[in-house]
Amino acid sequence: MTITHRTTRPTASRLVALFGAIMLAAALLTVGGHSAPAAAAPMQQCNGVGGGGGEGYDCTVTITNQYDVATGLGSSTMRTVVCNGGANTDTELMVCVDSGILSYPHLTETVNQCNGTVGGGGASLYCSVSMTNTIVGDATTSIATVNQCIGSLGGGGVVPGSYCDPIQSTTGATINQCNGSVTGTGNFMVCTVESNSTANSAFDVSITQCDGSADGNGSVLVCDVSITTIIVPAGGDDGGDDGGDNGGGDDGGDDGGSGILGGDGSDSGLSQFSGNLAATGPAGFGSFAAVSTLLLVMGSALPLARRRAALR
């Protein structure tokens, strides 16, 4: 008996089906990257402390957030410093605890600080929040809304030099500060929001600070907030555009791949495919999935048609 070994070559239909399966799998894996950004529990500091008269607190928090729009991944760093001692005392003479720089695998979007604090007479409270948000990808900024200094300094005998910038009442504001505070007599208050503070379209930010605080007579309250937003364009845009425009052939390969798999010229079309899908978001997933499914159906239908033709 002679045994003949037959070498099976991949047919066009099998290649089409394989290509469709690869595209569909890549689409399904990539679309998961567009979930809402993970955020930590609200940052809490210096809330409800210092009930005695003549007590002083100085509390600061510095936060940096980094967020990639395409992947939906975010991270943050934070540094906090809390100082406690006599009222209106220089921090060098207070007992201070510095956290150092802490890193987290998520965004830190919410800060609650210095609320319901130093209720005794002759107390002082100095609080500051500084947040910098760096966003890679398609995002926009807007002026941060403010709800500040509502229902404060109502006790009379306000010390000259007290002021708020701005005095503004806004429901659902990004920044809530110095509301219902320093309601005793003979008090001093300065509350400010950096005029260039911004919100962004990629994730929500909320800061609540110095509300219901320093209500004893003769108390001092000084609070400030700053939010900076930096938007960095995502890389690979030129490659994706060139690849899509040039279609196939030499130009498609050199300028970023061919047709639907267009890349940036330095990577293969397939490796760039998931990046292009990530940039389009969930809305773009439907079209890629539809093309992938069509290719799978075509790859499966061609062999079936051939078998039916062979039986006739």
PDB file of C-alpha atoms in Angstrom, residues 1-309:
ATOM      1  CA  MET A   1       0.000   0.000   0.000  1.00  0.00           C
ATOM      2  CA  THR A   2       1.308   3.369  -0.896  1.00  0.00           C
ATOM      3  CA  ILE A   3       0.622   6.161   1.591  1.00  0.00           C
ATOM      4  CA  THR A   4       0.520   9.582   0.038  1.00  0.00           C
ATOM      5  CA  HIS A   5       1.075  12.575   2.300  1.00  0.00           C
ATOM      6  CA  ARG A   6      -0.991  15.475   1.104  1.00  0.00           C
ATOM      7  CA  THR A   7       0.156  18.967   1.915  1.00  0.00           C
ATOM      8  CA  THR A   8      -2.780  21.241   2.671  1.00  0.00           C
ATOM      9  CA  ARG A   9      -2.349  24.830   1.647  1.00  0.00           C
ATOM     10  CA  PRO A  10      -4.403  27.565   3.227  1.00  0.00           C
ATOM     11  CA  THR A  11      -7.251  28.465   0.936  1.00  0.00           C
ATOM     12  CA  ALA A  12      -8.506  31.985   0.359  1.00  0.00           C
ATOM     13  CA  SER A  13     -11.631  31.244   2.371  1.00  0.00           C
ATOM     14  CA  ARG A  14      -9.602  30.068   5.349  1.00  0.00           C
ATOM     15  CA  LEU A  15      -7.431  33.159   5.219  1.00  0.00           C
ATOM     16  CA  VAL A  16     -10.498  35.386   5.103  1.00  0.00           C
ATOM     17  CA  ALA A  17     -12.036  33.599   8.102  1.00  0.00           C
ATOM     18  CA  LEU A  18      -8.755  33.793  10.046  1.00  0.00           C
ATOM     19  CA  PHE A  19      -8.388  37.484   9.305  1.00  0.00           C
ATOM     20  CA  GLY A  20     -11.956  38.132  10.463  1.00  0.00           C
ATOM     21  CA  ALA A  21     -11.400  36.197  13.682  1.00  0.00           C
ATOM     22  CA  ILE A  22      -8.250  38.186  14.464  1.00  0.00           C
ATOM     23  CA  MET A  23     -10.037  41.487  13.875  1.00  0.00           C
ATOM     24  CA  LEU A  24     -13.028  40.524  16.006  1.00  0.00           C
ATOM     25  CA  ALA A  25     -10.820  39.329  18.863  1.00  0.00           C
ATOM     26  CA  ALA A  26      -8.797  42.535  18.763  1.00  0.00           C
ATOM     27  CA  ALA A  27     -11.959  44.622  18.784  1.00  0.00           C
ATOM     28  CA  LEU A  28     -13.416  42.756  21.746  1.00  0.00           C
ATOM     29  CA  LEU A  29     -10.196  43.045  23.740  1.00  0.00           C
ATOM     30  CA  THR A  30      -9.658  46.710  22.988  1.00  0.00           C
ATOM     31  CA  VAL A  31     -13.144  48.028  23.611  1.00  0.00           C
ATOM     32  CA  GLY A  32     -12.833  47.039  27.255  1.00  0.00           C
ATOM     33  CA  GLY A  33     -10.264  49.818  27.685  1.00  0.00           C
ATOM     34  CA  HIS A  34     -12.965  52.483  27.472  1.00  0.00           C
ATOM     35  CA  SER A  35     -14.523  51.959  30.865  1.00  0.00           C
ATOM     36  CA  ALA A  36     -14.935  54.966  33.147  1.00  0.00           C
ATOM     37  CA  PRO A  37     -11.665  56.020  34.800  1.00  0.00           C
ATOM     38  CA  ALA A  38     -11.053  54.330  38.143  1.00  0.00           C
ATOM     39  CA  ALA A  39     -11.093  56.770  41.033  1.00  0.00           C
ATOM     40  CA  ALA A  40     -10.017  56.498  44.651  1.00  0.00           C
ATOM     41  CA  ALA A  41     -12.216  57.170  47.653  1.00  0.00           C
ATOM     42  CA  PRO A  42     -12.398  60.908  48.493  1.00  0.00           C
ATOM     43  CA  MET A  43      -9.208  62.307  49.974  1.00  0.00           C
ATOM     44  CA  GLN A  44     -10.069  63.271  53.587  1.00  0.00           C
ATOM     45  CA  GLN A  45      -7.904  65.527  55.734  1.00  0.00           C
ATOM     46  CA  CYS A  46      -8.258  67.859  58.747  1.00  0.00           C
ATOM     47  CA  ASN A  47     -12.023  67.431  59.039  1.00  0.00           C
ATOM     48  CA  GLY A  48     -13.752  67.874  62.425  1.00  0.00           C
ATOM     49  CA  VAL A  49     -10.553  68.492  64.392  1.00  0.00           C
ATOM     50  CA  GLY A  50      -9.416  71.255  66.774  1.00  0.00           C
ATOM     51  CA  GLY A  51     -12.403  71.987  68.999  1.00  0.00           C
ATOM     52  CA  GLY A  52     -10.436  73.854  71.678  1.00  0.00           C
ATOM     53  CA  GLY A  53      -9.902  77.603  71.859  1.00  0.00           C
ATOM     54  CA  GLY A  54      -6.640  79.084  70.628  1.00  0.00           C
ATOM     55  CA  GLU A  55      -5.762  76.032  68.524  1.00  0.00           C
ATOM     56  CA  GLY A  56      -4.253  76.224  65.068  1.00  0.00           C
ATOM     57  CA  TYR A  57      -4.125  73.912  62.051  1.00  0.00           C
ATOM     58  CA  ASP A  58      -2.271  74.266  58.757  1.00  0.00           C
ATOM     59  CA  CYS A  59      -3.261  71.616  56.173  1.00  0.00           C
ATOM     60  CA  THR A  60      -2.108  71.278  52.575  1.00  0.00           C
ATOM     61  CA  VAL A  61      -2.633  68.670  49.858  1.00  0.00           C
ATOM     62  CA  THR A  62      -0.921  68.519  46.458  1.00  0.00           C
ATOM     63  CA  ILE A  63      -2.311  66.115  43.836  1.00  0.00           C
ATOM     64  CA  THR A  64      -1.241  65.206  40.314  1.00  0.00           C
ATOM     65  CA  ASN A  65      -3.474  63.092  38.083  1.00  0.00           C
ATOM     66  CA  GLN A  66      -2.420  61.411  34.835  1.00  0.00           C
ATOM     67  CA  TYR A  67      -5.102  60.049  32.506  1.00  0.00           C
ATOM     68  CA  ASP A  68      -4.998  58.410  29.054  1.00  0.00           C
ATOM     69  CA  VAL A  69      -8.260  58.899  27.159  1.00  0.00           C
ATOM     70  CA  ALA A  70      -7.574  56.061  24.695  1.00  0.00           C
ATOM     71  CA  THR A  71      -6.964  53.368  27.307  1.00  0.00           C
ATOM     72  CA  GLY A  72      -9.123  54.751  30.120  1.00  0.00           C
ATOM     73  CA  LEU A  73      -6.222  54.235  32.532  1.00  0.00           C
ATOM     74  CA  GLY A  74      -5.323  56.771  35.193  1.00  0.00           C
ATOM     75  CA  SER A  75      -2.909  57.202  38.082  1.00  0.00           C
ATOM     76  CA  SER A  76      -2.098  59.863  40.652  1.00  0.00           C
ATOM     77  CA  THR A  77       0.415  61.088  43.171  1.00  0.00           C
ATOM     78  CA  MET A  78      -0.350  62.925  46.403  1.00  0.00           C
ATOM     79  CA  ARG A  79       1.503  64.730  49.146  1.00  0.00           C
ATOM     80  CA  THR A  80      -0.166  65.918  52.362  1.00  0.00           C
ATOM     81  CA  VAL A  81       1.191  68.025  55.184  1.00  0.00           C
ATOM     82  CA  VAL A  82      -0.704  68.557  58.470  1.00  0.00           C
ATOM     83  CA  CYS A  83       0.622  70.924  61.132  1.00  0.00           C
ATOM     84  CA  ASN A  84      -0.933  71.489  64.564  1.00  0.00           C
ATOM     85  CA  GLY A  85      -0.085  73.934  67.315  1.00  0.00           C
ATOM     86  CA  GLY A  86      -1.077  77.290  68.730  1.00  0.00           C
ATOM     87  CA  ALA A  87      -3.296  79.624  66.719  1.00  0.00           C
ATOM     88  CA  ASN A  88      -1.540  81.833  64.148  1.00  0.00           C
ATOM     89  CA  THR A  89       1.789  80.119  64.785  1.00  0.00           C
ATOM     90  CA  ASP A  90       4.421  79.683  62.091  1.00  0.00           C
ATOM     91  CA  THR A  91       4.477  76.095  60.807  1.00  0.00           C
ATOM     92  CA  GLU A  92       8.147  75.804  61.830  1.00  0.00           C
ATOM     93  CA  LEU A  93       6.956  75.980  65.441  1.00  0.00           C
ATOM     94  CA  MET A  94       4.110  73.480  64.965  1.00  0.00           C
ATOM     95  CA  VAL A  95       4.158  69.698  65.006  1.00  0.00           C
ATOM     96  CA  CYS A  96       3.919  68.672  61.358  1.00  0.00           C
ATOM     97  CA  VAL A  97       3.362  65.332  59.626  1.00  0.00           C
ATOM     98  CA  ASP A  98       4.487  65.132  55.986  1.00  0.00           C
ATOM     99  CA  SER A  99       3.256  62.089  54.046  1.00  0.00           C
ATOM    100  CA  GLY A 100       5.903  62.407  51.368  1.00  0.00           C
ATOM    101  CA  ILE A 101       4.916  61.644  47.785  1.00  0.00           C
ATOM    102  CA  LEU A 102       2.443  58.764  47.587  1.00  0.00           C
ATOM    103  CA  SER A 103       1.590  57.012  44.301  1.00  0.00           C
ATOM    104  CA  TYR A 104      -1.736  55.381  43.385  1.00  0.00           C
ATOM    105  CA  PRO A 105      -2.896  53.260  40.391  1.00  0.00           C
ATOM    106  CA  HIS A 106      -6.047  55.363  40.032  1.00  0.00           C
ATOM    107  CA  LEU A 107      -7.188  58.959  39.792  1.00  0.00           C
ATOM    108  CA  THR A 108      -7.710  61.105  42.877  1.00  0.00           C
ATOM    109  CA  GLU A 109     -10.673  63.244  41.872  1.00  0.00           C
ATOM    110  CA  THR A 110     -12.299  64.277  45.162  1.00  0.00           C
ATOM    111  CA  VAL A 111     -10.852  66.232  48.089  1.00  0.00           C
ATOM    112  CA  ASN A 112     -12.631  66.956  51.385  1.00  0.00           C
ATOM    113  CA  GLN A 113     -10.455  69.054  53.667  1.00  0.00           C
ATOM    114  CA  CYS A 114     -10.774  71.349  56.698  1.00  0.00           C
ATOM    115  CA  ASN A 115     -14.543  71.037  57.055  1.00  0.00           C
ATOM    116  CA  GLY A 116     -16.129  71.487  60.510  1.00  0.00           C
ATOM    117  CA  THR A 117     -12.709  72.314  61.940  1.00  0.00           C
ATOM    118  CA  VAL A 118     -11.377  74.519  64.819  1.00  0.00           C
ATOM    119  CA  GLY A 119     -14.688  75.538  66.340  1.00  0.00           C
ATOM    120  CA  GLY A 120     -13.219  77.141  69.470  1.00  0.00           C
ATOM    121  CA  GLY A 121     -12.657  80.865  69.931  1.00  0.00           C
ATOM    122  CA  GLY A 122      -9.380  82.481  68.906  1.00  0.00           C
ATOM    123  CA  ALA A 123      -8.485  79.584  66.597  1.00  0.00           C
ATOM    124  CA  SER A 124      -6.793  79.638  63.213  1.00  0.00           C
ATOM    125  CA  LEU A 125      -7.123  77.435  60.126  1.00  0.00           C
ATOM    126  CA  TYR A 126      -4.957  77.648  57.016  1.00  0.00           C
ATOM    127  CA  CYS A 127      -5.799  75.160  54.240  1.00  0.00           C
ATOM    128  CA  SER A 128      -4.675  74.737  50.633  1.00  0.00           C
ATOM    129  CA  VAL A 129      -5.449  72.351  47.758  1.00  0.00           C
ATOM    130  CA  SER A 130      -3.393  72.240  44.571  1.00  0.00           C
ATOM    131  CA  MET A 131      -4.371  69.797  41.805  1.00  0.00           C
ATOM    132  CA  THR A 132      -2.727  69.285  38.405  1.00  0.00           C
ATOM    133  CA  ASN A 133      -4.464  67.060  35.824  1.00  0.00           C
ATOM    134  CA  THR A 134      -2.490  65.878  32.797  1.00  0.00           C
ATOM    135  CA  ILE A 135      -4.656  64.267  30.095  1.00  0.00           C
ATOM    136  CA  VAL A 136      -3.349  62.481  26.999  1.00  0.00           C
ATOM    137  CA  GLY A 137      -5.845  62.410  24.142  1.00  0.00           C
ATOM    138  CA  ASP A 138      -8.983  64.182  23.054  1.00  0.00           C
ATOM    139  CA  ALA A 139     -10.323  66.355  25.906  1.00  0.00           C
ATOM    140  CA  THR A 140     -11.438  69.908  26.544  1.00  0.00           C
ATOM    141  CA  THR A 141     -11.275  72.316  29.479  1.00  0.00           C
ATOM    142  CA  SER A 142     -13.720  74.782  30.992  1.00  0.00           C
ATOM    143  CA  ILE A 143     -13.515  77.307  33.813  1.00  0.00           C
ATOM    144  CA  ALA A 144     -14.102  75.528  37.124  1.00  0.00           C
ATOM    145  CA  THR A 145     -17.420  76.477  38.713  1.00  0.00           C
ATOM    146  CA  VAL A 146     -17.297  77.876  42.250  1.00  0.00           C
ATOM    147  CA  ASN A 147     -19.592  77.957  45.282  1.00  0.00           C
ATOM    148  CA  GLN A 148     -17.772  80.086  47.839  1.00  0.00           C
ATOM    149  CA  CYS A 149     -18.253  82.288  50.936  1.00  0.00           C
ATOM    150  CA  ILE A 150     -22.014  81.791  51.157  1.00  0.00           C
ATOM    151  CA  GLY A 151     -23.376  82.344  54.692  1.00  0.00           C
ATOM    152  CA  SER A 152     -19.992  83.302  56.152  1.00  0.00           C
ATOM    153  CA  LEU A 153     -18.718  86.301  58.172  1.00  0.00           C
ATOM    154  CA  GLY A 154     -22.196  86.961  59.518  1.00  0.00           C
ATOM    155  CA  GLY A 155     -21.277  87.601  63.147  1.00  0.00           C
ATOM    156  CA  GLY A 156     -20.287  91.243  62.861  1.00  0.00           C
ATOM    157  CA  GLY A 157     -17.065  93.001  63.747  1.00  0.00           C
ATOM    158  CA  VAL A 158     -15.266  91.562  60.740  1.00  0.00           C
ATOM    159  CA  VAL A 159     -11.539  92.315  60.761  1.00  0.00           C
ATOM    160  CA  PRO A 160     -10.547  94.643  57.873  1.00  0.00           C
ATOM    161  CA  GLY A 161      -8.816  92.901  54.992  1.00  0.00           C
ATOM    162  CA  SER A 162     -11.220  89.966  54.919  1.00  0.00           C
ATOM    163  CA  TYR A 163     -12.348  89.027  51.426  1.00  0.00           C
ATOM    164  CA  CYS A 164     -13.397  86.229  49.069  1.00  0.00           C
ATOM    165  CA  ASP A 165     -12.438  85.880  45.425  1.00  0.00           C
ATOM    166  CA  PRO A 166     -14.862  85.142  43.930  1.00  0.00           C
ATOM    167  CA  ILE A 167     -18.040  85.375  46.006  1.00  0.00           C
ATOM    168  CA  GLN A 168     -20.222  83.030  44.033  1.00  0.00           C
ATOM    169  CA  SER A 169     -23.229  80.760  44.608  1.00  0.00           C
ATOM    170  CA  THR A 170     -23.388  77.769  42.250  1.00  0.00           C
ATOM    171  CA  THR A 171     -25.263  74.493  42.680  1.00  0.00           C
ATOM    172  CA  GLY A 172     -23.169  71.418  41.912  1.00  0.00           C
ATOM    173  CA  ALA A 173     -19.962  73.449  41.626  1.00  0.00           C
ATOM    174  CA  THR A 174     -16.531  71.909  41.103  1.00  0.00           C
ATOM    175  CA  ILE A 175     -15.155  73.899  44.040  1.00  0.00           C
ATOM    176  CA  ASN A 176     -17.045  74.440  47.318  1.00  0.00           C
ATOM    177  CA  GLN A 177     -15.150  76.547  49.833  1.00  0.00           C
ATOM    178  CA  CYS A 178     -15.635  78.703  52.958  1.00  0.00           C
ATOM    179  CA  ASN A 179     -19.411  78.344  53.187  1.00  0.00           C
ATOM    180  CA  GLY A 180     -21.115  78.779  56.590  1.00  0.00           C
ATOM    181  CA  SER A 181     -17.749  79.573  58.177  1.00  0.00           C
ATOM    182  CA  VAL A 182     -16.355  82.202  60.632  1.00  0.00           C
ATOM    183  CA  THR A 183     -19.808  83.131  61.875  1.00  0.00           C
ATOM    184  CA  GLY A 184     -18.589  84.515  65.210  1.00  0.00           C
ATOM    185  CA  THR A 185     -17.641  88.101  65.940  1.00  0.00           C
ATOM    186  CA  GLY A 186     -14.282  89.729  65.336  1.00  0.00           C
ATOM    187  CA  ASN A 187     -13.214  87.152  62.760  1.00  0.00           C
ATOM    188  CA  PHE A 188     -10.873  87.315  59.770  1.00  0.00           C
ATOM    189  CA  MET A 189     -11.300  85.310  56.538  1.00  0.00           C
ATOM    190  CA  VAL A 190      -9.540  85.173  53.169  1.00  0.00           C
ATOM    191  CA  CYS A 191     -10.739  82.553  50.665  1.00  0.00           C
ATOM    192  CA  THR A 192      -9.544  82.422  47.064  1.00  0.00           C
ATOM    193  CA  VAL A 193      -9.797  80.251  43.960  1.00  0.00           C
ATOM    194  CA  GLU A 194      -7.039  80.617  41.372  1.00  0.00           C
ATOM    195  CA  SER A 195      -8.672  82.447  38.467  1.00  0.00           C
ATOM    196  CA  ASN A 196      -7.276  80.016  35.874  1.00  0.00           C
ATOM    197  CA  SER A 197      -8.617  76.905  37.618  1.00  0.00           C
ATOM    198  CA  THR A 198     -10.230  74.515  35.126  1.00  0.00           C
ATOM    199  CA  ALA A 199     -12.448  71.461  34.926  1.00  0.00           C
ATOM    200  CA  ASN A 200     -12.074  68.934  32.092  1.00  0.00           C
ATOM    201  CA  SER A 201     -14.260  66.710  29.911  1.00  0.00           C
ATOM    202  CA  ALA A 202     -12.364  63.473  30.646  1.00  0.00           C
ATOM    203  CA  PHE A 203     -13.215  63.040  34.345  1.00  0.00           C
ATOM    204  CA  ASP A 204     -15.000  64.911  37.139  1.00  0.00           C
ATOM    205  CA  VAL A 205     -13.207  66.772  39.897  1.00  0.00           C
ATOM    206  CA  SER A 206     -14.685  67.913  43.222  1.00  0.00           C
ATOM    207  CA  ILE A 207     -13.049  69.930  45.997  1.00  0.00           C
ATOM    208  CA  THR A 208     -14.846  70.820  49.241  1.00  0.00           C
ATOM    209  CA  GLN A 209     -12.806  72.808  51.722  1.00  0.00           C
ATOM    210  CA  CYS A 210     -13.214  75.031  54.784  1.00  0.00           C
ATOM    211  CA  ASP A 211     -16.991  74.701  55.072  1.00  0.00           C
ATOM    212  CA  GLY A 212     -18.509  75.199  58.556  1.00  0.00           C
ATOM    213  CA  SER A 213     -15.136  75.975  60.101  1.00  0.00           C
ATOM    214  CA  ALA A 214     -13.536  78.524  62.464  1.00  0.00           C
ATOM    215  CA  ASP A 215     -16.898  79.611  63.876  1.00  0.00           C
ATOM    216  CA  GLY A 216     -15.635  80.743  67.270  1.00  0.00           C
ATOM    217  CA  ASN A 217     -15.190  84.437  68.083  1.00  0.00           C
ATOM    218  CA  GLY A 218     -11.870  85.975  67.068  1.00  0.00           C
ATOM    219  CA  SER A 219     -10.930  83.170  64.664  1.00  0.00           C
ATOM    220  CA  VAL A 220      -8.899  83.263  61.454  1.00  0.00           C
ATOM    221  CA  LEU A 221      -9.640  81.289  58.266  1.00  0.00           C
ATOM    222  CA  VAL A 222      -7.408  81.362  55.176  1.00  0.00           C
ATOM    223  CA  CYS A 223      -8.098  78.871  52.340  1.00  0.00           C
ATOM    224  CA  ASP A 224      -7.157  78.587  48.671  1.00  0.00           C
ATOM    225  CA  VAL A 225      -7.702  76.192  45.744  1.00  0.00           C
ATOM    226  CA  SER A 226      -5.945  75.792  42.406  1.00  0.00           C
ATOM    227  CA  ILE A 227      -6.774  73.303  39.604  1.00  0.00           C
ATOM    228  CA  THR A 228      -4.505  73.171  36.548  1.00  0.00           C
ATOM    229  CA  THR A 229      -5.338  71.089  33.445  1.00  0.00           C
ATOM    230  CA  ILE A 230      -2.741  70.079  30.850  1.00  0.00           C
ATOM    231  CA  ILE A 231      -3.919  68.351  27.654  1.00  0.00           C
ATOM    232  CA  VAL A 232      -1.372  66.457  25.556  1.00  0.00           C
ATOM    233  CA  PRO A 233      -2.401  65.300  22.040  1.00  0.00           C
ATOM    234  CA  ALA A 234      -2.286  61.539  21.555  1.00  0.00           C
ATOM    235  CA  GLY A 235       0.571  60.195  19.395  1.00  0.00           C
ATOM    236  CA  GLY A 236       0.225  58.273  16.127  1.00  0.00           C
ATOM    237  CA  ASP A 237      -2.406  60.523  14.549  1.00  0.00           C
ATOM    238  CA  ASP A 238      -0.445  61.175  11.352  1.00  0.00           C
ATOM    239  CA  GLY A 239       0.249  57.498  10.779  1.00  0.00           C
ATOM    240  CA  GLY A 240      -3.362  56.521  11.232  1.00  0.00           C
ATOM    241  CA  ASP A 241      -4.595  59.223   8.880  1.00  0.00           C
ATOM    242  CA  ASP A 242      -2.001  58.502   6.197  1.00  0.00           C
ATOM    243  CA  GLY A 243      -2.672  54.788   6.348  1.00  0.00           C
ATOM    244  CA  GLY A 244      -6.402  55.257   5.953  1.00  0.00           C
ATOM    245  CA  ASP A 245      -6.070  57.766   3.131  1.00  0.00           C
ATOM    246  CA  ASN A 246      -3.498  55.896   1.065  1.00  0.00           C
ATOM    247  CA  GLY A 247      -5.304  52.566   1.313  1.00  0.00           C
ATOM    248  CA  GLY A 248      -3.053  49.685   0.261  1.00  0.00           C
ATOM    249  CA  GLY A 249       0.136  49.147  -1.679  1.00  0.00           C
ATOM    250  CA  ASP A 250       3.524  50.715  -1.041  1.00  0.00           C
ATOM    251  CA  ASP A 251       2.156  54.032   0.192  1.00  0.00           C
ATOM    252  CA  GLY A 252      -0.119  52.304   2.670  1.00  0.00           C
ATOM    253  CA  GLY A 253       2.763  50.276   4.078  1.00  0.00           C
ATOM    254  CA  ASP A 254       5.200  53.187   4.295  1.00  0.00           C
ATOM    255  CA  ASP A 255       2.778  55.745   5.668  1.00  0.00           C
ATOM    256  CA  GLY A 256       1.085  53.596   8.220  1.00  0.00           C
ATOM    257  CA  GLY A 257      -0.360  50.383   6.885  1.00  0.00           C
ATOM    258  CA  SER A 258      -3.162  49.767   4.449  1.00  0.00           C
ATOM    259  CA  GLY A 259      -6.820  50.582   4.645  1.00  0.00           C
ATOM    260  CA  ILE A 260      -8.585  49.707   7.882  1.00  0.00           C
ATOM    261  CA  LEU A 261      -5.374  48.595   9.594  1.00  0.00           C
ATOM    262  CA  GLY A 262      -3.609  51.921   9.035  1.00  0.00           C
ATOM    263  CA  GLY A 263      -0.754  52.672  11.436  1.00  0.00           C
ATOM    264  CA  ASP A 264       2.094  55.120  11.812  1.00  0.00           C
ATOM    265  CA  GLY A 265       4.634  53.599   9.426  1.00  0.00           C
ATOM    266  CA  SER A 266       6.836  52.195  12.197  1.00  0.00           C
ATOM    267  CA  ASP A 267       4.455  49.445  13.286  1.00  0.00           C
ATOM    268  CA  SER A 268       2.550  46.799  11.401  1.00  0.00           C
ATOM    269  CA  GLY A 269      -1.047  47.462  10.444  1.00  0.00           C
ATOM    270  CA  LEU A 270      -2.315  44.827  12.875  1.00  0.00           C
ATOM    271  CA  SER A 271      -0.460  46.286  15.839  1.00  0.00           C
ATOM    272  CA  GLN A 272      -1.894  49.708  15.056  1.00  0.00           C
ATOM    273  CA  PHE A 273      -5.421  48.365  14.662  1.00  0.00           C
ATOM    274  CA  SER A 274      -6.120  48.171  18.411  1.00  0.00           C
ATOM    275  CA  GLY A 275      -4.783  51.703  18.894  1.00  0.00           C
ATOM    276  CA  ASN A 276      -7.032  53.065  16.171  1.00  0.00           C
ATOM    277  CA  LEU A 277     -10.028  51.297  17.681  1.00  0.00           C
ATOM    278  CA  ALA A 278      -9.184  52.653  21.120  1.00  0.00           C
ATOM    279  CA  ALA A 279      -9.160  56.165  19.694  1.00  0.00           C
ATOM    280  CA  THR A 280     -12.593  55.740  18.169  1.00  0.00           C
ATOM    281  CA  GLY A 281     -14.181  54.607  21.415  1.00  0.00           C
ATOM    282  CA  PRO A 282     -17.252  52.400  21.889  1.00  0.00           C
ATOM    283  CA  ALA A 283     -19.056  54.123  19.029  1.00  0.00           C
ATOM    284  CA  GLY A 284     -16.396  52.937  16.602  1.00  0.00           C
ATOM    285  CA  PHE A 285     -16.504  49.385  17.903  1.00  0.00           C
ATOM    286  CA  GLY A 286     -19.736  48.596  16.072  1.00  0.00           C
ATOM    287  CA  SER A 287     -18.282  49.182  12.628  1.00  0.00           C
ATOM    288  CA  PHE A 288     -15.158  47.121  13.327  1.00  0.00           C
ATOM    289  CA  ALA A 289     -17.206  44.305  14.798  1.00  0.00           C
ATOM    290  CA  ALA A 290     -19.528  44.371  11.806  1.00  0.00           C
ATOM    291  CA  VAL A 291     -16.623  44.086   9.356  1.00  0.00           C
ATOM    292  CA  SER A 292     -15.088  41.274  11.405  1.00  0.00           C
ATOM    293  CA  THR A 293     -18.345  39.362  11.542  1.00  0.00           C
ATOM    294  CA  LEU A 294     -18.858  39.784   7.789  1.00  0.00           C
ATOM    295  CA  LEU A 295     -15.404  38.366   7.110  1.00  0.00           C
ATOM    296  CA  LEU A 296     -16.072  35.409   9.396  1.00  0.00           C
ATOM    297  CA  VAL A 297     -19.351  34.684   7.617  1.00  0.00           C
ATOM    298  CA  MET A 298     -17.682  34.959   4.227  1.00  0.00           C
ATOM    299  CA  GLY A 299     -14.898  32.624   5.277  1.00  0.00           C
ATOM    300  CA  SER A 300     -17.406  30.051   6.496  1.00  0.00           C
ATOM    301  CA  ALA A 301     -19.797  30.379   3.571  1.00  0.00           C
ATOM    302  CA  LEU A 302     -17.275  29.846   0.790  1.00  0.00           C
ATOM    303  CA  PRO A 303     -16.321  26.250   1.729  1.00  0.00           C
ATOM    304  CA  LEU A 304     -20.002  25.371   2.230  1.00  0.00           C
ATOM    305  CA  ALA A 305     -20.880  26.645  -1.223  1.00  0.00           C
ATOM    306  CA  ARG A 306     -18.065  24.606  -2.724  1.00  0.00           C
ATOM    307  CA  ARG A 307     -19.227  21.427  -0.991  1.00  0.00           C
ATOM    308  CA  ARG A 308     -22.752  21.929  -2.249  1.00  0.00           C
ATOM    309  CA  ALA A 309     -21.473  22.490  -5.763  1.00  0.00           C
TER     310      ALA A 309
END
